[in-house]
Short mmCIF file of C-alpha atoms and ligand atoms in Angstrom, two decimals:
data_model
loop_
_atom_site.label_atom_id
_atom_site.label_comp_id
_atom_site.label_asym_id
_atom_site.label_seq_id
_atom_site.Cartn_x
_atom_site.Cartn_y
_atom_site.Cartn_z
CA UNK A 1 0.25 0.02 0.10
CA UNK A 2 1.23 3.56 -0.96
CA UNK A 3 0.30 6.23 1.29
CA UNK A 4 1.10 9.93 0.39
CA UNK A 5 0.67 13.69 0.72
CA UNK A 6 -2.03 15.45 -1.48
CA UNK A 7 -0.16 16.83 -4.00
CA UNK A 8 0.18 20.51 -3.10
CA UNK A 9 -0.98 21.81 -6.31
CA UNK A 10 -1.57 25.40 -4.92
CA UNK A 11 -3.65 24.41 -1.52
CA UNK A 12 -5.99 21.66 -2.68
CA UNK A 13 -5.29 18.67 -4.82
CA UNK A 14 -8.39 18.81 -6.65
CA UNK A 15 -8.21 21.60 -8.90
CA UNK A 16 -10.13 23.06 -12.07
CA UNK A 17 -7.61 24.36 -15.24
CA UNK A 18 -9.58 27.06 -17.09
CA UNK A 19 -7.97 28.16 -20.39
CA UNK A 20 -8.21 31.90 -20.73
CA UNK A 21 -6.82 31.79 -24.39
CA UNK A 22 -9.71 29.86 -25.57
CA UNK A 23 -12.00 31.63 -23.70
CA UNK A 24 -11.12 34.62 -25.86
CA UNK A 25 -11.10 32.54 -29.09
CA UNK A 26 -15.03 31.96 -28.15
CA UNK A 27 -15.90 35.62 -27.06
CA UNK A 28 -14.42 36.70 -30.49
CA UNK A 29 -16.02 33.91 -32.68
CA UNK A 30 -19.42 35.06 -31.00
CA UNK A 31 -18.95 38.60 -31.70
CA UNK A 32 -18.38 38.25 -34.88
CA UNK A 33 -21.21 35.77 -35.50
CA UNK A 34 -22.88 38.39 -33.51
CA UNK A 35 -21.91 41.28 -35.62
CA UNK A 36 -19.33 43.54 -34.82
CA UNK A 37 -21.46 46.52 -35.25
CA UNK A 38 -23.59 45.20 -32.21
CA UNK A 39 -21.60 45.90 -28.06
CA UNK A 40 -21.19 42.47 -26.33
CA UNK A 41 -22.08 41.63 -22.74
CA UNK A 42 -20.10 38.71 -21.32
CA UNK A 43 -22.59 37.15 -18.60
CA UNK A 44 -20.07 36.32 -15.84
CA UNK A 45 -22.62 35.62 -12.83
CA UNK A 46 -22.48 32.71 -10.90
CA UNK A 47 -19.37 33.09 -10.37
CA UNK A 48 -18.66 33.00 -14.69
CA UNK A 49 -20.67 29.98 -14.83
CA UNK A 50 -18.29 28.04 -12.30
CA UNK A 51 -15.31 29.61 -13.72
CA UNK A 52 -14.22 32.42 -11.83
CA UNK A 53 -15.71 35.70 -12.44
CA UNK A 54 -12.54 37.97 -11.95
CA UNK A 55 -10.31 36.11 -14.35
CA UNK A 56 -13.23 35.67 -16.63
CA UNK A 57 -14.45 39.37 -16.60
CA UNK A 58 -10.90 40.44 -17.05
CA UNK A 59 -10.23 38.19 -20.05
CA UNK A 60 -13.61 38.92 -21.32
CA UNK A 61 -13.09 42.82 -21.89
CA UNK A 62 -9.59 41.96 -23.32
CA UNK A 63 -11.36 39.86 -25.83
CA UNK A 64 -13.57 43.03 -26.54
CA UNK A 65 -16.56 42.57 -24.49
CA UNK A 66 -17.85 45.96 -23.69
CA UNK A 67 -20.23 45.18 -20.87
CA UNK A 68 -20.22 42.19 -17.91
CA UNK A 69 -23.50 41.05 -16.41
CA UNK A 70 -23.97 39.43 -13.07
CA UNK A 71 -26.95 38.55 -10.89
CA UNK A 72 -25.96 39.96 -7.29
CA UNK A 73 -24.73 43.07 -5.74
CA UNK A 74 -22.01 41.18 -3.98
CA UNK A 75 -20.68 39.66 -7.78
CA UNK A 76 -20.93 42.93 -9.15
CA UNK A 77 -18.88 44.16 -6.00
CA UNK A 78 -16.19 41.53 -6.24
CA UNK A 79 -15.55 42.53 -9.76
CA UNK A 80 -15.04 46.26 -8.70
CA UNK A 81 -13.04 45.23 -5.63
CA UNK A 82 -10.84 43.35 -7.91
CA UNK A 83 -10.37 46.82 -9.95
CA UNK A 84 -12.51 45.89 -12.37
CA UNK A 85 -13.98 49.02 -14.10
CA UNK A 86 -16.03 48.39 -17.12
CA UNK A 87 -19.98 48.54 -17.43
CA UNK A 88 -21.92 46.22 -15.43
CA UNK A 89 -25.56 45.12 -15.81
CA UNK A 90 -27.00 43.96 -12.56
CA UNK A 91 -29.77 41.04 -14.16
CA UNK A 92 -32.45 40.42 -13.14
CA UNK A 93 -34.91 42.30 -10.06
CA UNK A 94 -32.21 44.48 -7.58
CA UNK A 95 -32.15 43.40 -3.82
CA UNK A 96 -33.81 46.97 -2.95
CA UNK A 97 -31.81 46.70 0.38
CA UNK A 98 -28.53 46.41 -1.57
CA UNK A 99 -29.07 49.43 -3.98
CA UNK A 100 -27.18 52.28 -2.67
CA UNK A 101 -24.23 50.09 -2.63
CA UNK A 102 -24.51 49.46 -6.30
CA UNK A 103 -25.35 52.80 -7.09
CA UNK A 104 -22.19 53.69 -5.27
CA UNK A 105 -20.35 51.57 -7.12
CA UNK A 106 -21.51 52.57 -10.54
CA UNK A 107 -23.61 49.15 -11.03
CA UNK A 108 -26.36 49.51 -13.57
CA UNK A 109 -29.37 48.49 -12.39
CA UNK A 110 -32.26 46.47 -13.86
CA UNK A 111 -35.85 47.99 -13.28
CA UNK A 112 -38.89 45.65 -13.99
CA UNK A 113 -41.19 46.89 -11.31
CA UNK A 114 -42.75 49.99 -9.86
CA UNK A 115 -41.20 49.50 -6.43
CA UNK A 116 -37.62 49.14 -8.55
CA UNK A 117 -37.77 52.10 -10.19
CA UNK A 118 -38.77 54.14 -7.18
CA UNK A 119 -35.95 52.62 -4.69
CA UNK A 120 -33.60 53.17 -7.57
CA UNK A 121 -34.63 57.14 -7.66
CA UNK A 122 -34.71 57.47 -4.02
CA UNK A 123 -30.67 55.69 -3.79
CA UNK A 124 -29.90 58.29 -6.71
CA UNK A 125 -31.12 60.81 -4.66
CA UNK A 126 -29.29 59.50 -1.31
CA UNK A 127 -26.16 58.68 -3.22
CA UNK A 128 -25.94 61.77 -5.42
CA UNK A 129 -24.56 59.61 -8.22
CA UNK A 130 -26.59 59.09 -11.53
CA UNK A 131 -27.60 55.26 -11.72
CA UNK A 132 -27.31 54.04 -14.88
CA UNK A 133 -31.09 51.82 -15.63
CA UNK A 134 -32.53 49.10 -17.98
CA UNK A 135 -35.75 48.25 -18.28
CA UNK A 136 -36.49 44.66 -18.27
CA UNK A 137 -39.57 44.31 -20.33
CA UNK A 138 -41.25 40.51 -19.86
CA UNK A 139 -42.27 39.96 -23.18
CA UNK A 140 -43.02 36.11 -22.25
CA UNK A 141 -40.65 34.26 -20.15
CA UNK A 142 -42.88 35.35 -16.61
CA UNK A 143 -39.70 35.43 -14.55
CA UNK A 144 -39.08 39.79 -14.04
CA UNK A 145 -39.72 42.33 -15.87
CA UNK A 146 -42.64 45.39 -16.79
CA UNK A 147 -45.41 44.21 -19.12
CA UNK A 148 -45.05 46.30 -22.17
CA UNK A 149 -47.85 48.89 -20.93
CA UNK A 150 -45.57 49.21 -17.61
CA UNK A 151 -42.48 49.22 -19.29
CA UNK A 152 -43.17 52.51 -21.11
CA UNK A 153 -44.56 54.60 -18.02
CA UNK A 154 -41.11 53.35 -16.78
CA UNK A 155 -39.48 54.42 -19.06
CA UNK A 156 -41.11 57.68 -19.44
CA UNK A 157 -40.92 58.33 -15.67
CA UNK A 158 -37.08 57.56 -15.78
CA UNK A 159 -36.20 59.44 -18.93
CA UNK A 160 -38.04 62.71 -17.03
CA UNK A 161 -36.08 61.97 -13.51
CA UNK A 162 -32.25 63.85 -14.30
CA UNK A 163 -30.87 62.12 -10.95
CA UNK A 164 -30.78 58.84 -13.22
CA UNK A 165 -29.63 57.40 -16.38
CA UNK A 166 -31.91 55.72 -18.78
CA UNK A 167 -29.81 53.50 -20.93
CA UNK A 168 -31.36 50.16 -21.82
CA UNK A 169 -34.16 48.33 -22.93
CA UNK A 170 -34.04 44.62 -22.77
CA UNK A 171 -35.83 41.23 -22.52
CA UNK A 172 -35.00 37.42 -21.93
CA UNK A 173 -35.96 34.57 -24.06
CA UNK A 174 -37.96 31.55 -23.00
CA UNK A 175 -36.85 29.37 -25.89
CA UNK A 176 -34.09 30.25 -28.37
CA UNK A 177 -32.25 27.25 -28.01
CA UNK A 178 -35.51 25.28 -29.43
CA UNK A 179 -36.06 24.73 -33.19
CA UNK A 180 -39.48 26.18 -32.99
CA UNK A 181 -38.61 29.95 -34.06
CA UNK A 182 -42.11 31.06 -33.25
CA UNK A 183 -42.16 31.88 -29.12
CA UNK A 184 -38.88 33.93 -29.88
CA UNK A 185 -40.36 35.53 -33.06
CA UNK A 186 -43.45 36.40 -30.93
CA UNK A 187 -40.80 38.01 -28.16
CA UNK A 188 -39.10 39.95 -30.35
CA UNK A 189 -42.28 41.30 -31.90
CA UNK A 190 -43.40 42.22 -28.35
CA UNK A 191 -39.86 43.83 -27.41
CA UNK A 192 -39.47 45.98 -30.50
CA UNK A 193 -43.22 47.14 -30.54
CA UNK A 194 -42.70 48.19 -26.78
CA UNK A 195 -39.44 49.95 -27.97
CA UNK A 196 -41.53 51.82 -30.71
CA UNK A 197 -44.10 53.03 -28.41
CA UNK A 198 -41.43 54.56 -25.83
CA UNK A 199 -39.93 56.37 -29.11
CA UNK A 200 -43.29 57.72 -29.70
CA UNK A 201 -43.92 59.07 -26.07
CA UNK A 202 -40.47 60.67 -26.70
CA UNK A 203 -38.10 59.10 -25.06
CA UNK A 204 -35.03 57.81 -26.77
CA UNK A 205 -32.85 54.49 -25.26
CA UNK A 206 -29.55 53.93 -26.34
CA UNK A 207 -29.33 50.28 -26.11
CA UNK A 208 -32.16 47.13 -26.88
CA UNK A 209 -30.67 43.84 -25.84
CA UNK A 210 -32.80 40.87 -26.43
CA UNK A 211 -30.26 37.97 -27.47
CA UNK A 212 -28.59 35.11 -25.23
CA UNK A 213 -26.24 33.01 -26.48
CA UNK A 214 -28.88 30.60 -28.19
CA UNK A 215 -29.85 33.38 -30.31
CA UNK A 216 -26.76 34.54 -31.05
CA UNK A 217 -25.86 31.44 -32.87
CA UNK A 218 -29.00 31.08 -34.44
CA UNK A 219 -29.15 34.71 -35.86
CA UNK A 220 -32.60 35.71 -33.66
CA UNK A 221 -31.14 38.93 -32.85
CA UNK A 222 -33.54 41.55 -34.33
CA UNK A 223 -32.95 44.91 -33.96
CA UNK A 224 -31.02 44.26 -30.53
CA UNK A 225 -27.42 46.76 -31.05
CA UNK A 226 -25.91 44.91 -27.67
CA UNK A 227 -26.30 40.83 -26.86
CA UNK A 228 -25.65 39.14 -23.85
CA UNK A 229 -23.60 35.68 -23.55
CA UNK A 230 -23.06 33.82 -20.93
CA UNK A 231 -22.57 29.66 -21.73
CA UNK A 232 -21.32 29.68 -25.29
CA UNK A 233 -18.64 31.63 -24.23
CA UNK A 234 -17.51 28.97 -21.68
CA UNK A 235 -17.67 26.85 -24.84
CA UNK A 236 -20.73 25.01 -23.40
CA UNK A 237 -23.53 24.61 -25.86
CA UNK A 238 -26.88 26.29 -24.52
CA UNK A 239 -28.88 23.10 -25.26
CA UNK A 240 -27.25 19.20 -25.75
CA UNK A 241 -28.78 19.22 -29.63
CA UNK A 242 -27.35 22.66 -30.59
CA UNK A 243 -24.03 22.23 -32.79
CA UNK A 244 -21.82 24.89 -31.67
CA UNK A 245 -19.86 27.21 -34.39
CA UNK A 246 -16.80 25.75 -35.20
CA UNK A 247 -13.75 26.65 -33.03
CA UNK A 248 -15.60 27.21 -30.31
CA UNK A 249 -14.72 24.90 -27.26
CA UNK A 250 -15.01 24.15 -23.61
CA UNK A 251 -12.43 25.95 -21.28
CA UNK A 252 -12.50 24.30 -17.86
CA UNK A 253 -11.46 21.09 -17.21
CA UNK A 254 -11.46 19.37 -13.53
CA UNK A 255 -8.04 17.25 -12.23
CA UNK A 256 -6.74 16.08 -8.87
CA UNK A 257 -4.80 13.04 -7.86
CA UNK A 258 -4.72 9.94 -5.33
CA UNK A 259 -4.36 10.83 -1.36
CA UNK A 260 -4.25 6.54 -1.01
CA UNK A 261 -3.78 3.74 -3.82
CA UNK A 262 -4.80 0.52 -2.16
CA UNK A 263 -6.25 -3.32 -2.82
CA UNK A 264 -9.65 -4.15 -1.77
CA UNK A 265 -9.70 -7.96 -0.86
CA UNK A 266 -12.26 -10.30 -2.67
CA UNK A 267 -15.91 -9.94 -1.01
CA UNK A 268 -14.87 -6.52 1.18
CA UNK A 269 -16.93 -3.67 0.20
CA UNK A 270 -16.14 0.53 -0.60
CA UNK A 271 -17.19 4.13 0.98
CA UNK A 272 -20.52 4.41 3.11
CA UNK A 273 -23.11 1.67 2.60
CA UNK A 274 -20.58 -1.04 1.03
CA UNK A 275 -22.37 -0.37 -2.13
CA UNK A 276 -19.78 -1.79 -4.58
CA UNK A 277 -18.34 -5.14 -3.36
CA UNK A 278 -15.08 -7.03 -5.19
CA UNK A 279 -15.44 -10.11 -6.83
CA UNK A 280 -11.63 -10.07 -8.00
CA UNK A 281 -9.08 -8.57 -6.13
CA UNK A 282 -8.85 -4.78 -7.11
CA UNK A 283 -7.17 -2.05 -6.53
CA UNK A 284 -8.33 1.42 -5.41
CA UNK A 285 -7.53 4.89 -5.87
CA UNK A 286 -8.85 7.68 -3.55
CA UNK A 287 -9.51 10.79 -4.46
CA UNK A 288 -10.14 13.99 -2.79
CA UNK A 289 -13.43 15.72 -4.55
CA UNK A 290 -16.81 14.78 -3.32
CA UNK A 291 -20.33 16.38 -3.21
CA UNK A 292 -18.76 19.68 -1.05
CA UNK A 293 -17.26 20.25 -4.25
CA UNK A 294 -19.82 19.78 -6.57
CA UNK A 295 -19.14 16.40 -7.86
CA UNK A 296 -23.31 15.18 -7.85
CA UNK A 297 -24.02 11.75 -5.16
CA UNK A 298 -26.02 9.91 -7.90
CA UNK A 299 -22.66 9.44 -9.65
CA UNK A 300 -21.62 6.80 -7.06
CA UNK A 301 -21.10 3.57 -8.90
CA UNK A 302 -22.00 4.90 -12.34
CA UNK A 303 -19.50 8.15 -13.20
CA UNK A 304 -15.81 7.48 -13.76
CA UNK A 305 -12.54 9.50 -13.88
CA UNK A 306 -10.12 9.08 -16.34
CA UNK A 307 -6.54 8.16 -15.81
CA UNK A 308 -3.44 7.81 -17.96
CA UNK A 309 -6.47 8.02 -20.89
CA UNK A 310 -8.28 5.06 -19.37
CA UNK A 311 -12.06 5.24 -17.51
CA UNK A 312 -11.99 4.22 -13.94
CA UNK A 313 -15.32 3.87 -12.56
CA UNK A 314 -16.51 5.05 -9.53
CA UNK A 315 -16.47 2.69 -6.48
CA UNK A 316 -19.32 2.75 -4.14
CA UNK A 317 -20.40 6.55 -2.56
CA UNK A 318 -19.39 9.57 -3.44
CA UNK A 319 -18.93 11.25 -0.16
CA UNK A 320 -18.83 14.93 0.70
CA UNK A 321 -15.32 15.12 0.39
CA UNK A 322 -13.59 11.91 -0.93
CA UNK A 323 -14.50 9.31 -3.92
CA UNK A 324 -12.68 5.91 -4.79
CA UNK A 325 -12.44 4.75 -8.10
CA UNK A 326 -11.06 1.16 -9.28
CA UNK A 327 -7.64 1.35 -11.19
CA UNK A 328 -6.48 -1.07 -13.91
CA UNK A 329 -2.61 -1.27 -11.78
CA UNK A 330 -0.92 -0.14 -8.63
CA UNK A 331 -0.27 3.64 -9.32
CA UNK A 332 1.63 6.63 -7.88
CA UNK A 333 -0.22 9.05 -5.51
CA UNK A 334 0.69 11.73 -7.85
CA UNK A 335 -0.70 10.34 -10.89
CA UNK A 336 -3.15 13.20 -12.50
CA UNK A 337 -6.78 12.13 -12.83
CA UNK A 338 -9.18 13.67 -14.90
CA UNK A 339 -12.89 14.22 -13.14
CA UNK A 340 -14.08 16.31 -15.93
CA UNK A 341 -12.57 17.08 -19.48
CA UNK A 342 -13.30 19.12 -22.09
CA UNK A 343 -14.65 16.65 -24.45
CA UNK A 344 -11.15 15.81 -26.02
CA UNK A 345 -10.44 12.37 -24.74
CA UNK A 346 -12.67 9.66 -22.32
CA UNK A 347 -13.32 11.56 -19.37
CA UNK A 348 -16.51 12.88 -17.89
CA UNK A 349 -17.54 16.32 -19.41
CA UNK A 350 -20.18 18.39 -17.70
CA UNK A 351 -22.70 16.97 -19.97
CA UNK A 352 -22.15 13.36 -19.08
CA UNK A 353 -22.55 14.31 -15.51
CA UNK A 354 -25.49 16.21 -16.07
CA UNK A 355 -26.73 13.74 -17.96
CA UNK A 356 -25.97 11.16 -15.02
CA UNK A 357 -27.50 13.76 -12.47
CA UNK A 358 -30.36 14.59 -14.55
CA UNK A 359 -29.67 18.09 -15.01
CA UNK A 360 -27.86 20.60 -17.46
CA UNK A 361 -24.29 21.61 -17.55
CA UNK A 362 -25.47 24.80 -16.19
CA UNK A 363 -26.07 22.90 -12.84
CA UNK A 364 -22.66 21.03 -13.04
CA UNK A 365 -20.17 23.81 -14.23
CA UNK A 366 -21.55 26.78 -11.81
CA UNK A 367 -22.08 23.91 -8.90
CA UNK A 368 -18.60 23.48 -8.94
CA UNK A 369 -17.55 25.02 -5.68
CA UNK A 370 -15.60 27.48 -4.28
CA UNK A 371 -13.50 25.01 -2.54
CA UNK A 372 -11.81 24.07 -5.93
CA UNK A 373 -9.22 26.33 -6.70
CA UNK A 374 -9.57 27.71 -10.44
CA UNK A 375 -5.83 27.52 -12.25
CA UNK A 376 -5.59 29.92 -14.99
CA UNK A 377 -4.12 29.05 -18.13
CA UNK A 378 -2.36 31.03 -21.43
CA UNK A 379 -1.24 28.06 -23.56
CA UNK A 380 0.79 26.01 -20.71
CA UNK A 381 1.72 29.15 -18.49
CA UNK A 382 -0.10 29.56 -15.12
CA UNK A 383 -1.42 33.12 -14.98
CA UNK A 384 -3.55 33.47 -12.65
CA UNK A 385 -5.29 31.42 -9.90
CA UNK A 386 -8.36 31.58 -7.02
CA UNK A 387 -8.36 29.58 -3.87
CA UNK A 388 -11.42 31.40 -2.70
CA UNK A 389 -12.05 29.78 0.75
CA UNK A 390 -8.12 30.11 1.93
CA UNK A 391 -9.09 33.61 0.71
CA UNK A 392 -5.90 33.54 -1.87
CA UNK A 393 -5.91 34.76 -5.21
CA UNK A 394 -3.66 36.20 -7.98
CA UNK A 395 -5.52 37.58 -10.45
CA UNK A 396 -4.18 37.34 -14.41
CA UNK A 397 -5.08 40.84 -15.06
CA UNK A 398 -2.86 42.01 -11.99
CA UNK A 399 -0.09 41.03 -14.18
C1 LIG B 423 -27.98 34.21 -17.51
C2 LIG B 423 -28.57 34.99 -18.17
C3 LIG B 423 -28.12 35.45 -19.91
C4 LIG B 423 -27.04 34.54 -20.58
O1 LIG B 423 -27.96 33.39 -21.01
P1 LIG B 423 -26.97 32.36 -21.53
O2 LIG B 423 -27.65 31.22 -22.41
O3 LIG B 423 -25.93 31.67 -20.87
O4 LIG B 423 -26.12 32.75 -22.98
C5 LIG B 423 -28.91 36.35 -20.59
N1 LIG B 423 -29.40 37.04 -20.02
C6 LIG B 423 -30.18 37.21 -18.64
C7 LIG B 423 -31.28 38.24 -18.44
C8 LIG B 423 -29.57 36.27 -17.98
O5 LIG B 423 -30.34 35.77 -16.89
#
């Protein structure tokens, strides 16, 4: 039996590698598809879908993104604290209790209700800043936003208020990743009719932005002069059956090593509940990754990790912090183990994991927890890293 220390890559042997060159290539391809005359908002909410918000935001701007988008005031503040100065839009309804902080940090706010509008006006009064506002019109997703009629009223009221700067009107598609174009076409129609009514009321708005990743790729962009993209920038298809434009590839892989390599005698079981038992003596490798890192427990006895190009099955239950796999032979503890690959080898991908877990890759990638350090690469060079739990980081844009 070999017992060894976890490889001290940074603080944890289990880590994600994020290819920032590929991320920038993905963004450049998407910008070209959307048309270079349109502005480009890189969506980095949910810790950049699990890839790490600060590093991705910096790279997105380098690749020509003109705007960033997040979902929480805290996410916007993280970017500002890291020195990112670009326009940031808070998608969805803002937490009204945090509006002053958002305004103080020049975070553009979404307004989709009368209450949100009044809260922004009050914050403008208190802070003496001039908050940028985008109106969200609900064109059929029925999640957040103003009905078209209310949207016109909000636009008129905000345009008449010098304390705020009304800059955008947007909507979000429900079904732009689906073959049936009709729901998207209708949503575009409602949004553009709303914009026309706003114009008729004498209000001009700089940006209209409807498309998400799927709509950009399918060319369902309407008259938008700004597009928003999240998933495709990370190289992940908006829907499993969507073909991605050539050149776009996933940017993140997840790796580890073993904390122990051992043998399982015939008849003995592995992990909680001993749900796997050896029929023949078997080599096992213990990997320091579990559901607290975002590896779904539903992969117990179903998933696999890739070692030396070979699929090694997960034996027994995935634990909170550790997972055991079957090995073809005795291996050194420092052997590289690939937990999630980018589709170019036999490793599981975020799609494989999502399939097994009955979900979509968005949940798998964004569910990769803060405990997993993210290491940023350009080519073969490490250009930055974040271990959010340890509070250790070196961001690429800091040089
Ligand atoms: C998350 C989100 C996006 C990005 O969608 P993708 O499909 O990941 O490109 C765009 N707009 C809004 C309002 C969102 O919430």
